PDB file of C-alpha atoms in Angstrom:
ATOM      1  CA  MET I   1      14.845 -25.197  -5.772  1.00  0.00           C
ATOM      2  CA  ILE I   2      13.007 -24.852  -2.469  1.00  0.00           C
ATOM      3  CA  GLU I   3      15.748 -22.583  -1.146  1.00  0.00           C
ATOM      4  CA  ILE I   4      15.225 -20.229  -4.075  1.00  0.00           C
ATOM      5  CA  LEU I   5      11.476 -20.134  -3.469  1.00  0.00           C
ATOM      6  CA  VAL I   6      11.996 -19.407   0.220  1.00  0.00           C
ATOM      7  CA  PHE I   7      14.646 -16.772  -0.544  1.00  0.00           C
ATOM      8  CA  ALA I   8      12.389 -15.068  -3.092  1.00  0.00           C
ATOM      9  CA  GLY I   9       9.152 -15.667  -1.191  1.00  0.00           C
ATOM     10  CA  ILE I  10      10.134 -13.942   2.041  1.00  0.00           C
ATOM     11  CA  PRO I  11      10.718 -10.507   0.446  1.00  0.00           C
ATOM     12  CA  VAL I  12       7.502 -10.830  -1.567  1.00  0.00           C
ATOM     13  CA  LEU I  13       5.588 -11.752   1.582  1.00  0.00           C
ATOM     14  CA  LEU I  14       7.147  -8.791   3.406  1.00  0.00           C
ATOM     15  CA  LEU I  15       6.181  -6.422   0.615  1.00  0.00           C
ATOM     16  CA  VAL I  16       2.589  -7.672   0.605  1.00  0.00           C
ATOM     17  CA  LEU I  17       2.413  -7.358   4.382  1.00  0.00           C
ATOM     18  CA  LEU I  18       3.875  -3.863   4.283  1.00  0.00           C
ATOM     19  CA  SER I  19       1.513  -2.720   1.562  1.00  0.00           C
ATOM     20  CA  MET I  20      -1.431  -4.007   3.577  1.00  0.00           C
ATOM     21  CA  LEU I  21      -0.034  -2.377   6.695  1.00  0.00           C
ATOM     22  CA  GLY I  22       0.378   0.927   4.877  1.00  0.00           C
ATOM     23  CA  ALA I  23      -3.384   1.144   4.561  1.00  0.00           C
ATOM     24  CA  THR I  24      -3.708   1.073   8.352  1.00  0.00           C
ATOM     25  CA  TRP I  25      -1.998   4.414   8.856  1.00  0.00           C
ATOM     26  CA  ASN I  26      -5.054   6.314   9.921  1.00  0.00           C
ATOM     27  CA  LEU I  27      -3.472   9.264  11.663  1.00  0.00           C
ATOM     28  CA  ASP I  28      -4.789  12.679  10.749  1.00  0.00           C
ATOM     29  CA  ASP I  29      -2.123  15.115   9.596  1.00  0.00           C
ATOM     30  CA  ASP I  30      -4.076  18.015  11.033  1.00  0.00           C
ATOM     31  CA  SER I  31      -4.517  16.419  14.436  1.00  0.00           C
ATOM     32  CA  THR I  32      -4.656  18.873  17.304  1.00  0.00           C
ATOM     33  CA  ASP I  33      -3.434  16.513  20.012  1.00  0.00           C
ATOM     34  CA  ASP I  34      -0.784  18.014  22.249  1.00  0.00           C
ATOM     35  CA  GLY I  35       1.685  15.136  21.827  1.00  0.00           C
ATOM     36  CA  VAL I  36       1.677  15.321  18.037  1.00  0.00           C
ATOM     37  CA  ASP I  37       1.791  19.127  18.066  1.00  0.00           C
ATOM     38  CA  GLU I  38       4.753  18.974  20.429  1.00  0.00           C
ATOM     39  CA  LEU I  39       6.489  16.542  18.070  1.00  0.00           C
ATOM     40  CA  LYS I  40       5.900  18.853  15.104  1.00  0.00           C
ATOM     41  CA  ARG I  41       7.390  21.747  17.062  1.00  0.00           C
ATOM     42  CA  LEU I  42      10.393  19.978  18.554  1.00  0.00           C
ATOM     43  CA  CYS I  43      11.556  17.681  15.776  1.00  0.00           C
ATOM     44  CA  GLY I  44      13.261  19.723  13.132  1.00  0.00           C
ATOM     45  CA  SER I  45      16.167  18.116  11.385  1.00  0.00           C
ATOM     46  CA  GLY I  46      19.596  16.713  12.115  1.00  0.00           C
ATOM     47  CA  ALA I  47      20.513  16.614  15.799  1.00  0.00           C
ATOM     48  CA  GLN I  48      17.026  17.708  16.854  1.00  0.00           C
ATOM     49  CA  THR I  49      15.483  14.772  15.019  1.00  0.00           C
ATOM     50  CA  ALA I  50      17.974  12.329  16.531  1.00  0.00           C
ATOM     51  CA  ALA I  51      17.204  13.641  20.015  1.00  0.00           C
ATOM     52  CA  CYS I  52      13.497  13.412  19.260  1.00  0.00           C
ATOM     53  CA  VAL I  53      13.829   9.765  18.189  1.00  0.00           C
ATOM     54  CA  GLN I  54      15.798   8.980  21.329  1.00  0.00           C
ATOM     55  CA  ARG I  55      13.048  10.541  23.438  1.00  0.00           C
ATOM     56  CA  ILE I  56      10.061   8.984  21.635  1.00  0.00           C
ATOM     57  CA  PHE I  57      11.473   5.465  21.710  1.00  0.00           C
ATOM     58  CA  SER I  58      13.116   5.678  25.146  1.00  0.00           C
ATOM     59  CA  PRO I  59      11.788   3.504  27.974  1.00  0.00           C
ATOM     60  CA  ASP I  60      12.513   6.193  30.611  1.00  0.00           C
ATOM     61  CA  ASP I  61       9.081   7.832  30.505  1.00  0.00           C
ATOM     62  CA  ARG I  62       7.383   4.436  30.501  1.00  0.00           C
ATOM     63  CA  ASP I  63       9.345   3.413  33.587  1.00  0.00           C
ATOM     64  CA  PHE I  64       8.308   6.623  35.346  1.00  0.00           C
ATOM     65  CA  VAL I  65       4.639   6.056  34.497  1.00  0.00           C
ATOM     66  CA  HIS I  66       4.846   2.451  35.708  1.00  0.00           C
ATOM     67  CA  LYS I  67       6.255   3.641  39.037  1.00  0.00           C
ATOM     68  CA  GLN I  68       3.131   5.767  39.527  1.00  0.00           C
ATOM     69  CA  GLY I  69       1.052   2.599  39.771  1.00  0.00           C
ATOM     70  CA  SER I  70      -2.042   3.898  37.959  1.00  0.00           C
ATOM     71  CA  ALA I  71      -3.475   1.499  35.390  1.00  0.00           C
ATOM     72  CA  ARG I  72      -5.397   4.322  33.676  1.00  0.00           C
ATOM     73  CA  LEU I  73      -2.270   6.474  33.428  1.00  0.00           C
ATOM     74  CA  LYS I  74      -0.368   3.525  31.917  1.00  0.00           C
ATOM     75  CA  GLN I  75      -3.123   3.021  29.356  1.00  0.00           C
ATOM     76  CA  ILE I  76      -3.242   6.707  28.403  1.00  0.00           C
ATOM     77  CA  TYR I  77       0.543   6.940  28.222  1.00  0.00           C
ATOM     78  CA  ARG I  78       0.893   3.850  26.014  1.00  0.00           C
ATOM     79  CA  ALA I  79      -1.815   5.044  23.635  1.00  0.00           C
ATOM     80  CA  GLU I  80      -0.343   8.528  23.333  1.00  0.00           C
ATOM     81  CA  ARG I  81       3.272   7.381  22.973  1.00  0.00           C
ATOM     82  CA  THR I  82       2.198   4.845  20.352  1.00  0.00           C
ATOM     83  CA  ARG I  83       0.354   7.589  18.478  1.00  0.00           C
ATOM     84  CA  VAL I  84       3.378   9.895  18.572  1.00  0.00           C
ATOM     85  CA  ALA I  85       5.759   7.117  17.476  1.00  0.00           C
ATOM     86  CA  LEU I  86       3.471   6.169  14.579  1.00  0.00           C
ATOM     87  CA  TYR I  87       3.228   9.820  13.608  1.00  0.00           C
ATOM     88  CA  TRP I  88       7.041  10.081  13.558  1.00  0.00           C
ATOM     89  CA  VAL I  89       7.335   7.011  11.312  1.00  0.00           C
ATOM     90  CA  LYS I  90       4.617   8.309   8.992  1.00  0.00           C
ATOM     91  CA  ARG I  91       6.206  11.742   8.807  1.00  0.00           C
ATOM     92  CA  ALA I  92       9.702  10.367   8.150  1.00  0.00           C
ATOM     93  CA  SER I  93       8.363   8.022   5.488  1.00  0.00           C
ATOM     94  CA  SER I  94       6.355  10.790   3.865  1.00  0.00           C
ATOM     95  CA  ASP I  95       9.324  13.184   3.856  1.00  0.00           C
ATOM     96  CA  VAL I  96      11.666  10.646   2.253  1.00  0.00           C
ATOM     97  CA  SER I  97       9.006   9.595  -0.270  1.00  0.00           C
ATOM     98  CA  HIS I  98       8.494  13.228  -1.261  1.00  0.00           C
ATOM     99  CA  ILE I  99      12.245  13.761  -1.691  1.00  0.00           C
ATOM    100  CA  MET I 100      12.562  10.567  -3.739  1.00  0.00           C
ATOM    101  CA  ARG I 101       9.634  11.613  -5.940  1.00  0.00           C
ATOM    102  CA  GLU I 102      11.306  14.955  -6.635  1.00  0.00           C
ATOM    103  CA  HIS I 103      14.600  13.192  -7.348  1.00  0.00           C
ATOM    104  CA  ARG I 104      12.900  10.766  -9.721  1.00  0.00           C
ATOM    105  CA  LEU I 105      11.340  13.639 -11.654  1.00  0.00           C
ATOM    106  CA  ALA I 106      14.657  15.510 -11.789  1.00  0.00           C
ATOM    107  CA  ALA I 107      16.529  12.361 -12.803  1.00  0.00           C
ATOM    108  CA  ARG I 108      14.346  12.040 -15.886  1.00  0.00           C
ATOM    109  CA  GLU I 109      15.819  15.286 -17.175  1.00  0.00           C
ATOM    110  CA  SER I 110      19.415  14.544 -16.178  1.00  0.00           C
ATOM    111  CA  ARG I 111      21.945  13.564 -18.797  1.00  0.00           C
ATOM    112  CA  ASN I 112      24.650  12.427 -16.410  1.00  0.00           C
ATOM    113  CA  LEU I 113      23.013   9.746 -14.276  1.00  0.00           C
ATOM    114  CA  GLU I 114      25.346   7.406 -12.486  1.00  0.00           C
ATOM    115  CA  VAL I 115      23.660   4.027 -12.652  1.00  0.00           C
ATOM    116  CA  ALA I 116      25.522   2.601  -9.653  1.00  0.00           C
ATOM    117  CA  ARG I 117      24.533   5.579  -7.494  1.00  0.00           C
ATOM    118  CA  GLU I 118      20.895   5.362  -8.598  1.00  0.00           C
ATOM    119  CA  ILE I 119      20.741   1.633  -7.890  1.00  0.00           C
ATOM    120  CA  GLY I 120      22.336   2.182  -4.479  1.00  0.00           C
ATOM    121  CA  LEU I 121      19.827   4.922  -3.768  1.00  0.00           C
ATOM    122  CA  THR I 122      16.945   2.660  -4.785  1.00  0.00           C
ATOM    123  CA  VAL I 123      18.219  -0.116  -2.524  1.00  0.00           C
ATOM    124  CA  ARG I 124      18.557   2.313   0.415  1.00  0.00           C
ATOM    125  CA  TYR I 125      15.052   3.624  -0.243  1.00  0.00           C
ATOM    126  CA  ALA I 126      13.626   0.086  -0.305  1.00  0.00           C
ATOM    127  CA  GLU I 127      15.505  -0.651   2.920  1.00  0.00           C
ATOM    128  CA  PHE I 128      14.041   2.485   4.492  1.00  0.00           C
ATOM    129  CA  ARG I 129      10.496   1.586   3.451  1.00  0.00           C
ATOM    130  CA  ILE I 130      10.885  -1.929   4.870  1.00  0.00           C
ATOM    131  CA  LEU I 131      12.257  -0.472   8.116  1.00  0.00           C
ATOM    132  CA  CYS I 132       9.277   1.875   8.361  1.00  0.00           C
ATOM    133  CA  GLY I 133       6.891  -1.027   7.846  1.00  0.00           C
ATOM    134  CA  MET I 134       8.685  -3.068  10.485  1.00  0.00           C
ATOM    135  CA  LEU I 135       8.544  -0.108  12.858  1.00  0.00           C
ATOM    136  CA  VAL I 136       4.808   0.381  12.345  1.00  0.00           C
ATOM    137  CA  LEU I 137       4.098  -3.300  12.876  1.00  0.00           C
ATOM    138  CA  SER I 138       6.374  -3.495  15.923  1.00  0.00           C
ATOM    139  CA  ILE I 139       5.006  -0.294  17.458  1.00  0.00           C
ATOM    140  CA  ARG I 140       1.460  -1.585  17.130  1.00  0.00           C
ATOM    141  CA  LEU I 141       2.358  -4.988  18.580  1.00  0.00           C
ATOM    142  CA  LEU I 142       5.023  -4.178  21.182  1.00  0.00           C
ATOM    143  CA  GLY I 143       4.857  -0.452  21.771  1.00  0.00           C
ATOM    144  CA  PRO I 144       7.632   1.983  20.877  1.00  0.00           C
ATOM    145  CA  HIS I 145       9.890   1.448  23.886  1.00  0.00           C
ATOM    146  CA  ALA I 146      11.788  -1.583  22.667  1.00  0.00           C
ATOM    147  CA  LEU I 147      12.476  -0.062  19.261  1.00  0.00           C
ATOM    148  CA  LYS I 148      14.930   2.764  19.893  1.00  0.00           C
ATOM    149  CA  ASP I 149      17.751   1.063  17.973  1.00  0.00           C
ATOM    150  CA  LEU I 150      15.553   0.228  14.992  1.00  0.00           C
ATOM    151  CA  ALA I 151      14.154   3.770  14.882  1.00  0.00           C
ATOM    152  CA  THR I 152      17.655   5.237  15.117  1.00  0.00           C
ATOM    153  CA  TYR I 153      18.792   2.987  12.271  1.00  0.00           C
ATOM    154  CA  ALA I 154      15.797   4.075  10.156  1.00  0.00           C
ATOM    155  CA  LEU I 155      16.744   7.695  10.842  1.00  0.00           C
ATOM    156  CA  ASP I 156      20.345   6.978   9.795  1.00  0.00           C
ATOM    157  CA  VAL I 157      19.157   5.371   6.546  1.00  0.00           C
ATOM    158  CA  SER I 158      16.904   8.349   5.776  1.00  0.00           C
ATOM    159  CA  GLN I 159      19.771  10.746   6.424  1.00  0.00           C
ATOM    160  CA  ALA I 160      22.064   8.651   4.189  1.00  0.00           C
ATOM    161  CA  ILE I 161      19.473   8.922   1.410  1.00  0.00           C
ATOM    162  CA  GLY I 162      19.429  12.692   1.935  1.00  0.00           C
ATOM    163  CA  ARG I 163      23.224  12.904   1.715  1.00  0.00           C
ATOM    164  CA  VAL I 164      23.323  10.891  -1.531  1.00  0.00           C
ATOM    165  CA  LEU I 165      20.627  13.094  -3.019  1.00  0.00           C
ATOM    166  CA  GLU I 166      22.494  16.254  -1.997  1.00  0.00           C
ATOM    167  CA  GLU I 167      25.659  14.924  -3.661  1.00  0.00           C
ATOM    168  CA  THR I 168      23.701  13.977  -6.781  1.00  0.00           C
ATOM    169  CA  THR I 169      22.051  17.391  -6.966  1.00  0.00           C
ATOM    170  CA  ALA I 170      25.380  19.163  -6.527  1.00  0.00           C
ATOM    171  CA  ALA I 171      26.994  17.010  -9.229  1.00  0.00           C
ATOM    172  CA  SER I 172      24.101  17.733 -11.601  1.00  0.00           C
ATOM    173  CA  ARG I 173      24.456  21.466 -11.039  1.00  0.00           C
ATOM    174  CA  ILE I 174      28.186  21.350 -11.708  1.00  0.00           C
ATOM    175  CA  GLN I 175      27.614  19.319 -14.873  1.00  0.00           C
ATOM    176  CA  ALA I 176      24.905  21.717 -16.046  1.00  0.00           C
ATOM    177  CA  ALA I 177      27.142  24.717 -15.380  1.00  0.00           C
ATOM    178  CA  GLY I 178      29.890  23.045 -17.416  1.00  0.00           C
ATOM    179  CA  ASN I 179      27.517  22.691 -20.391  1.00  0.00           C
ATOM    180  CA  LEU I 180      26.498  26.346 -20.428  1.00  0.00           C
ATOM    181  CA  GLY I 181      29.340  27.313 -22.765  1.00  0.00           C
ATOM    182  CA  GLY I 182      27.753  25.365 -25.596  1.00  0.00           C
ATOM    183  CA  ALA I 183      27.539  21.695 -26.175  1.00  0.00           C
TER     184      ALA I 183
END
């Protein structure tokens, strides 16, 4: 009995923590800071986004700044890199949420939903949201430099969601085209 409570309680606790943490995203979308503007310009999609994630969460720049020996420079660098990393997580989460919202609205009208695919998509989306929450918490506590693998995995999950949605959209179009002759 206790094992069941622990097994069920941990995800509930995580969801509560993540929902509380979501309220702490206080980054302005129209920020004019150079680091965030540079991220908006450089990070497109696909390979560019992967390279961007590798750069944001890489310890190379941090190591260079530490070699300079300036405490003020270290402080400025950490604050700015944290801000950029949090912006990336917020942007990725927002993009996937927007896509899922559109899919949910389109799925209401679809007559050929595959339940297994929709459940898989929901599980991947929940996994992505949990990863984003873990990233935000970890970035705030540890800084972004130790999180390259987790950020890369979150990017992979978001891209997997995109691929499933593309396949679903294509299948819906083919099904709709097949029904044009009269049903």
